[in-house]
Amino acid sequence: MAPLQQKIKVLECCQVSPPSGSVPSTILPLTFLDIPWLLFSPSQPLFFYDFPHTTSHFKQTILSNFKTSLSFTLQYFFPLAGNLIIPPQPALPHLSYTSGDSVSLTIAESTADFNQLSGYNQIRGVQDFHQLVPQMPKNCDLLGIDQESRYSLLAVQITIFPECGISIGFSLCHVAADERTFNNFLKVWAAIFRTGLELYLPALNKNLPYYDRSVIRDTNGLEPILWKQWWNQICLPKLLVDNFDMVRSTFVMGRPDMEVIKGWIMSRSEKLFGSVQLLLSPYVITCSYIWVCWLKANMQHIEDPIEKTEPHYFGFIAGGITRLGYSVPVTYVGNCIAFGRAMARRNELLGENGIVFAAKAIGDTINELDRNVLGGVENWISDWKVFCGSGLHITVTGSPKVDLYSLDFGLGGPRKIEEISIDNTGSVSLCESREMVGGIEIGLALPLAKMEAFRVLYNEGLKIFPKTLPRDMG
């Protein structure tokens, strides 16, 4: 697919720090829940907003407020303005904030078609988006460490599409913050932008960010195990997807479709699994359908794929705030999530009951996380290698519970949200639907031929789902 005709002009590059003297120099250790994220490349969420004005109008009216409100917000989320410090062994990586540390802010202007980039129905080349998010080192850049290294944790880029809109793109190193933390940061920034710090301060004081890492209890001595695995893993090559000729597309799973799929699964589950009651939440239903369609689309040209019984894995994250068994403030700044890895056999997933096997595998994994969210933590890093070793395992990123479509910088909610990092990682992104209450948006980046196969499988499967899910509609 030919890229959009786009020229990016950088108008300004600056550094935004917390207000002078507002935050003391601070060192934050990494908890065992942070360590696995050292292996992951930065996430790159991108928000499109309608803004039918000129670049000069943007610069004259709201650019200053973006900078000022970001500075005030970093006063309360100062770790994001700091750095990841990776010293030589045996010293341990940690987060460091020193007075004057900052977040990089880039202001740019684009000539691209804003409506096409922010649309739902178009297939677009992945390269069209890369200039709209700031670049930071990927996980594979953290190699060959023989001296202390410092890595930024957050960068921001605002791009103006004259007379049409703006985009706000981020690069976030997840070792500093999970999606819950980053969502809190964005909501505070947007609120300060709209109302000013003075008016928002009473509400903020009731829910101040919480930094004390001792709230995360390592009663099972997991930290040294994960540190050892990380040092061993960092010297291995990392699998990054070659995104040449890849395209992006968004699919929306609405509640009516979920109900149809749920009924179909329930009609077949008793015959397959007896009286076992399956967990069939909207998340499980959507992920199960994605898994089957994605696997079929990626195996279009493999001979006799259905005869194989090899395992396939579906990786996802699960919130830990409510699962740890002890209290952690919802405003905790750091990672408090677990990794889930569901497994099903290839012949099960590609058979006529594939969606049922997928739903049981994902649901059982979530149920196990509910019972023991830290079960298998010692294997999180070693299990991660499974996903790097094959292109036929799938991971999802993001959550439909984070409500990012309510993020309002005085411009209304976002017109469209994209997760750009999936171009390199091969993951599937999830977020809540903007237009369908209870719906889930699914973001994919695939080679064009596989995207077309996925589109047919996804759309045609929904049309005939009450009857059957065909083995091969490609």
CSV table of C-alpha atoms in Angstrom, one decimal, residues 180-452:
chain,number,residue,atom,x,y,z
A,180,ARG,CA,-3.6,2.4,35.0
A,181,THR,CA,-0.9,4.8,36.1
A,182,PHE,CA,-0.5,6.3,32.7
A,183,ASN,CA,-4.3,6.8,32.4
A,184,ASN,CA,-4.2,8.6,35.8
A,185,PHE,CA,-1.4,10.8,34.5
A,186,LEU,CA,-3.3,11.7,31.3
A,187,LYS,CA,-6.6,12.4,33.1
A,188,VAL,CA,-4.8,14.8,35.6
A,189,TRP,CA,-3.0,16.5,32.7
A,190,ALA,CA,-6.2,17.0,30.8
A,191,ALA,CA,-8.0,18.3,33.9
A,192,ILE,CA,-5.3,20.8,34.7
A,193,PHE,CA,-5.3,21.9,31.1
A,194,ARG,CA,-9.0,22.6,31.2
A,195,THR,CA,-9.4,24.2,34.6
A,196,GLY,CA,-5.9,25.3,35.7
A,197,LEU,CA,-4.0,23.8,38.7
A,198,GLU,CA,-5.6,26.1,41.3
A,199,LEU,CA,-9.2,25.0,40.5
A,200,TYR,CA,-8.3,21.3,40.1
A,201,LEU,CA,-6.1,21.1,43.2
A,202,PRO,CA,-8.8,20.3,45.7
A,203,ALA,CA,-9.8,17.2,43.7
A,204,LEU,CA,-6.2,16.3,43.1
A,205,ASN,CA,-5.3,16.5,46.9
A,206,LYS,CA,-8.0,13.8,47.6
A,207,ASN,CA,-6.3,11.4,45.2
A,208,LEU,CA,-2.6,12.2,45.2
A,209,PRO,CA,-0.2,9.9,43.4
A,210,TYR,CA,1.3,7.3,45.7
A,211,TYR,CA,5.0,6.4,45.2
A,212,ASP,CA,6.0,4.2,48.2
A,213,ARG,CA,7.2,1.0,46.6
A,214,SER,CA,7.1,-0.9,49.9
A,215,VAL,CA,3.4,-1.2,49.3
A,216,ILE,CA,4.2,-4.1,46.9
A,217,ARG,CA,5.1,-7.1,49.1
A,218,ASP,CA,7.6,-9.6,47.8
A,219,THR,CA,6.8,-12.3,50.4
A,220,ASN,CA,7.9,-15.2,48.2
A,221,GLY,CA,11.3,-13.8,47.3
A,222,LEU,CA,10.6,-13.4,43.6
A,223,GLU,CA,12.7,-10.3,43.0
A,224,PRO,CA,16.1,-12.0,42.9
A,225,ILE,CA,14.7,-14.7,40.6
A,226,LEU,CA,13.4,-12.2,38.1
A,227,TRP,CA,16.6,-10.2,38.2
A,228,LYS,CA,18.7,-13.2,37.4
A,229,GLN,CA,16.3,-14.1,34.5
A,230,TRP,CA,16.5,-10.6,33.2
A,231,TRP,CA,20.3,-10.4,33.1
A,232,ASN,CA,20.3,-13.7,31.2
A,233,GLN,CA,17.5,-12.6,28.9
A,234,ILE,CA,18.9,-9.2,28.0
A,235,CYS,CA,21.8,-10.8,26.1
A,236,LEU,CA,19.5,-12.7,23.8
A,237,PRO,CA,18.3,-11.3,20.5
A,238,LYS,CA,14.8,-9.9,20.5
A,239,LEU,CA,12.2,-10.5,17.9
A,240,LEU,CA,10.9,-7.3,16.4
A,241,VAL,CA,8.5,-7.4,13.4
A,242,ASP,CA,9.7,-6.2,10.1
A,243,ASN,CA,6.9,-3.7,9.4
A,244,PHE,CA,7.8,-3.2,5.7
A,245,ASP,CA,4.5,-3.5,3.6
A,246,MET,CA,2.5,-3.7,6.8
A,247,VAL,CA,-0.9,-2.0,7.2
A,248,ARG,CA,-3.1,-1.0,10.1
A,249,SER,CA,-6.8,-1.4,10.5
A,250,THR,CA,-9.4,-1.1,13.3
A,251,PHE,CA,-12.3,-3.5,14.0
A,252,VAL,CA,-15.1,-3.0,16.4
A,253,MET,CA,-16.8,-5.7,18.4
A,254,GLY,CA,-20.2,-4.5,19.5
A,255,ARG,CA,-22.4,-5.9,22.3
A,256,PRO,CA,-24.9,-7.5,19.9
A,257,ASP,CA,-22.1,-9.5,18.2
A,258,MET,CA,-20.8,-10.5,21.6
A,259,GLU,CA,-24.2,-11.8,22.7
A,260,VAL,CA,-24.5,-13.9,19.5
A,261,ILE,CA,-21.0,-15.3,20.0
A,262,LYS,CA,-21.7,-16.0,23.6
A,263,GLY,CA,-24.9,-17.9,22.8
A,264,TRP,CA,-23.1,-19.9,20.2
A,265,ILE,CA,-20.3,-20.9,22.6
A,266,MET,CA,-22.8,-21.9,25.3
A,267,SER,CA,-24.7,-24.1,22.8
A,268,ARG,CA,-21.6,-26.1,22.2
A,269,SER,CA,-19.6,-26.0,25.4
A,270,GLU,CA,-21.6,-28.6,27.3
A,271,LYS,CA,-21.0,-31.2,24.6
A,272,LEU,CA,-17.3,-30.4,24.7
A,273,PHE,CA,-16.7,-29.8,28.4
A,274,GLY,CA,-19.7,-31.2,30.2
A,275,SER,CA,-21.2,-29.1,33.0
A,276,VAL,CA,-18.2,-26.8,33.3
A,277,GLN,CA,-19.3,-23.2,33.4
A,278,LEU,CA,-17.2,-21.0,31.1
A,279,LEU,CA,-16.2,-17.4,31.9
A,280,LEU,CA,-17.7,-15.5,29.0
A,281,SER,CA,-17.1,-11.8,29.7
A,282,PRO,CA,-17.0,-9.3,26.8
A,283,TYR,CA,-13.2,-9.4,27.1
A,284,VAL,CA,-13.0,-13.2,26.9
A,285,ILE,CA,-15.5,-13.3,24.0
A,286,THR,CA,-13.7,-10.7,22.0
A,287,CYS,CA,-10.2,-12.1,22.6
A,288,SER,CA,-11.4,-15.6,21.7
A,289,TYR,CA,-12.7,-14.5,18.4
A,290,ILE,CA,-9.6,-12.4,17.7
A,291,TRP,CA,-7.4,-15.4,18.5
A,292,VAL,CA,-9.1,-17.8,16.1
A,293,CYS,CA,-9.4,-15.2,13.2
A,294,TRP,CA,-5.8,-14.1,13.7
A,295,LEU,CA,-4.4,-17.6,13.7
A,296,LYS,CA,-6.3,-18.6,10.6
A,297,ALA,CA,-5.2,-15.4,8.8
A,298,ASN,CA,-1.6,-16.1,9.7
A,299,MET,CA,-1.8,-19.7,8.5
A,300,GLN,CA,-3.4,-19.2,5.2
A,301,HIS,CA,-0.5,-20.7,3.2
A,302,ILE,CA,0.7,-23.4,5.7
A,303,GLU,CA,0.0,-27.0,4.4
A,304,ASP,CA,-2.3,-29.2,6.4
A,305,PRO,CA,-2.3,-26.8,9.5
A,306,ILE,CA,-5.3,-28.4,11.1
A,307,GLU,CA,-3.6,-31.8,11.6
A,308,LYS,CA,-1.0,-30.3,14.0
A,309,THR,CA,-1.6,-30.5,17.8
A,310,GLU,CA,1.2,-28.2,18.8
A,311,PRO,CA,0.3,-25.6,21.4
A,312,HIS,CA,-0.5,-22.0,20.6
A,313,TYR,CA,-0.4,-19.2,23.2
A,314,PHE,CA,-2.5,-16.1,23.9
A,315,GLY,CA,-0.8,-13.6,26.1
A,316,PHE,CA,-2.5,-10.8,28.0
A,317,ILE,CA,-2.2,-8.6,31.1
A,318,ALA,CA,-4.5,-8.6,34.1
A,319,GLY,CA,-4.9,-5.9,36.7
A,320,GLY,CA,-3.4,-6.7,40.1
A,321,ILE,CA,-4.8,-3.9,42.3
A,322,THR,CA,-7.8,-5.9,43.2
A,323,ARG,CA,-6.2,-9.3,43.0
A,324,LEU,CA,-3.2,-9.1,45.3
A,325,GLY,CA,-5.1,-9.9,48.5
A,326,TYR,CA,-4.0,-6.7,50.3
A,327,SER,CA,-4.6,-3.0,49.8
A,328,VAL,CA,-2.7,-1.0,47.1
A,329,PRO,CA,-3.8,2.6,46.5
A,330,VAL,CA,-5.4,3.0,43.1
A,331,THR,CA,-3.2,6.1,42.6
A,332,TYR,CA,0.0,3.9,43.1
A,333,VAL,CA,2.6,5.0,40.5
A,334,GLY,CA,4.3,1.9,39.1
A,335,ASN,CA,3.3,-1.5,37.8
A,336,CYS,CA,0.6,-3.6,39.5
A,337,ILE,CA,-0.4,-6.0,36.8
A,338,ALA,CA,0.1,-9.7,36.1
A,339,PHE,CA,0.8,-11.7,32.9
A,340,GLY,CA,-1.7,-14.3,31.7
A,341,ARG,CA,-0.8,-17.0,29.1
A,342,ALA,CA,-3.6,-19.1,27.7
A,343,MET,CA,-2.9,-22.2,25.7
A,344,ALA,CA,-4.9,-24.2,23.2
A,345,ARG,CA,-3.9,-26.8,20.6
A,346,ARG,CA,-3.7,-25.8,16.9
A,347,ASN,CA,-6.2,-28.5,15.8
A,348,GLU,CA,-8.6,-27.2,18.5
A,349,LEU,CA,-8.3,-23.6,17.4
A,350,LEU,CA,-8.6,-24.3,13.7
A,351,GLY,CA,-11.5,-26.7,14.1
A,352,GLU,CA,-15.2,-25.9,13.9
A,353,ASN,CA,-15.3,-25.3,17.7
A,354,GLY,CA,-12.1,-23.2,17.8
A,355,ILE,CA,-13.8,-20.2,19.4
A,356,VAL,CA,-15.1,-22.5,22.2
A,357,PHE,CA,-11.7,-23.9,22.9
A,358,ALA,CA,-10.2,-20.4,22.8
A,359,ALA,CA,-12.8,-19.0,25.2
A,360,LYS,CA,-12.2,-21.9,27.7
A,361,ALA,CA,-8.5,-21.4,27.6
A,362,ILE,CA,-8.6,-17.6,28.1
A,363,GLY,CA,-11.4,-17.8,30.7
A,364,ASP,CA,-9.6,-20.6,32.7
A,365,THR,CA,-6.4,-18.5,32.7
A,366,ILE,CA,-8.3,-15.4,34.1
A,367,ASN,CA,-10.0,-17.6,36.7
A,368,GLU,CA,-6.6,-18.8,37.8
A,369,LEU,CA,-5.3,-15.3,38.0
A,370,ASP,CA,-8.3,-14.4,40.2
A,371,ARG,CA,-7.4,-17.3,42.5
A,372,ASN,CA,-3.7,-16.6,42.6
A,373,VAL,CA,-2.6,-13.6,40.6
A,374,LEU,CA,1.1,-14.2,41.4
A,375,GLY,CA,1.1,-17.8,40.5
A,376,GLY,CA,3.9,-18.5,38.1
A,377,VAL,CA,5.5,-15.1,38.5
A,378,GLU,CA,8.9,-16.8,38.6
A,379,ASN,CA,8.2,-17.9,35.0
A,380,TRP,CA,7.0,-14.6,33.6
A,381,ILE,CA,10.3,-13.7,31.9
A,382,SER,CA,11.1,-17.2,30.8
A,383,ASP,CA,7.6,-17.7,29.4
A,384,TRP,CA,8.0,-14.4,27.5
A,385,LYS,CA,10.6,-16.0,25.3
A,386,VAL,CA,7.8,-18.3,23.9
A,387,PHE,CA,6.2,-15.3,22.3
A,388,CYS,CA,9.5,-14.1,20.8
A,389,GLY,CA,10.3,-17.5,19.3
A,390,SER,CA,7.4,-17.8,16.9
A,391,GLY,CA,5.2,-15.7,14.8
A,392,LEU,CA,2.1,-17.9,15.5
A,393,HIS,CA,1.6,-16.8,19.1
A,394,ILE,CA,-0.5,-13.7,19.9
A,395,THR,CA,-0.4,-11.1,22.6
A,396,VAL,CA,-2.9,-8.3,23.3
A,397,THR,CA,-2.1,-4.9,24.8
A,398,GLY,CA,-4.4,-2.3,26.3
A,399,SER,CA,-7.7,-2.6,28.1
A,400,PRO,CA,-11.3,-1.7,27.3
A,401,LYS,CA,-11.7,-0.6,30.9
A,402,VAL,CA,-9.4,2.4,30.8
A,403,ASP,CA,-12.0,4.8,29.1
A,404,LEU,CA,-9.4,6.8,27.2
A,405,TYR,CA,-12.1,8.1,24.9
A,406,SER,CA,-13.1,10.5,27.7
A,407,LEU,CA,-9.6,12.2,27.6
A,408,ASP,CA,-10.6,15.8,27.0
A,409,PHE,CA,-8.1,18.6,26.7
A,410,GLY,CA,-10.8,21.1,26.1
A,411,LEU,CA,-11.3,19.8,22.6
A,412,GLY,CA,-13.8,17.1,23.3
A,413,GLY,CA,-13.0,13.4,23.4
A,414,PRO,CA,-10.5,11.9,21.0
A,415,ARG,CA,-11.7,11.2,17.5
A,416,LYS,CA,-9.6,8.1,17.2
A,417,ILE,CA,-7.0,6.3,19.3
A,418,GLU,CA,-4.2,4.1,17.9
A,419,GLU,CA,-1.4,2.1,19.5
A,420,ILE,CA,1.6,2.5,17.2
A,421,SER,CA,4.0,0.1,19.0
A,422,ILE,CA,2.0,-2.9,17.7
A,423,ASP,CA,3.7,-2.2,14.3
A,424,ASN,CA,6.9,-3.5,15.8
A,425,THR,CA,5.7,-6.0,18.3
A,426,GLY,CA,3.0,-7.9,16.4
A,427,SER,CA,0.6,-7.4,19.3
A,428,VAL,CA,-3.1,-6.6,19.0
A,429,SER,CA,-4.3,-3.5,20.8
A,430,LEU,CA,-7.7,-3.2,22.6
A,431,CYS,CA,-9.6,-0.2,24.0
A,432,GLU,CA,-13.2,0.8,24.6
A,433,SER,CA,-15.3,1.8,21.6
A,434,ARG,CA,-15.9,5.4,21.0
A,435,GLU,CA,-19.3,5.0,19.4
A,436,MET,CA,-20.7,1.7,20.7
A,437,VAL,CA,-21.6,1.5,24.4
A,438,GLY,CA,-19.9,-1.6,25.8
A,439,GLY,CA,-18.1,-2.2,22.5
A,440,ILE,CA,-14.4,-2.9,22.1
A,441,GLU,CA,-12.1,-1.5,19.4
A,442,ILE,CA,-9.4,-3.9,18.1
A,443,GLY,CA,-6.3,-2.5,16.5
A,444,LEU,CA,-4.2,-4.7,14.2
A,445,ALA,CA,-1.0,-4.3,12.1
A,446,LEU,CA,-0.4,-7.0,9.6
A,447,PRO,CA,1.1,-7.5,6.1
A,448,LEU,CA,-1.6,-6.5,3.6
A,449,ALA,CA,-2.4,-10.1,2.4
A,450,LYS,CA,-2.9,-11.3,6.0
A,451,MET,CA,-4.9,-8.2,6.9
A,452,GLU,CA,-7.3,-8.9,4.0
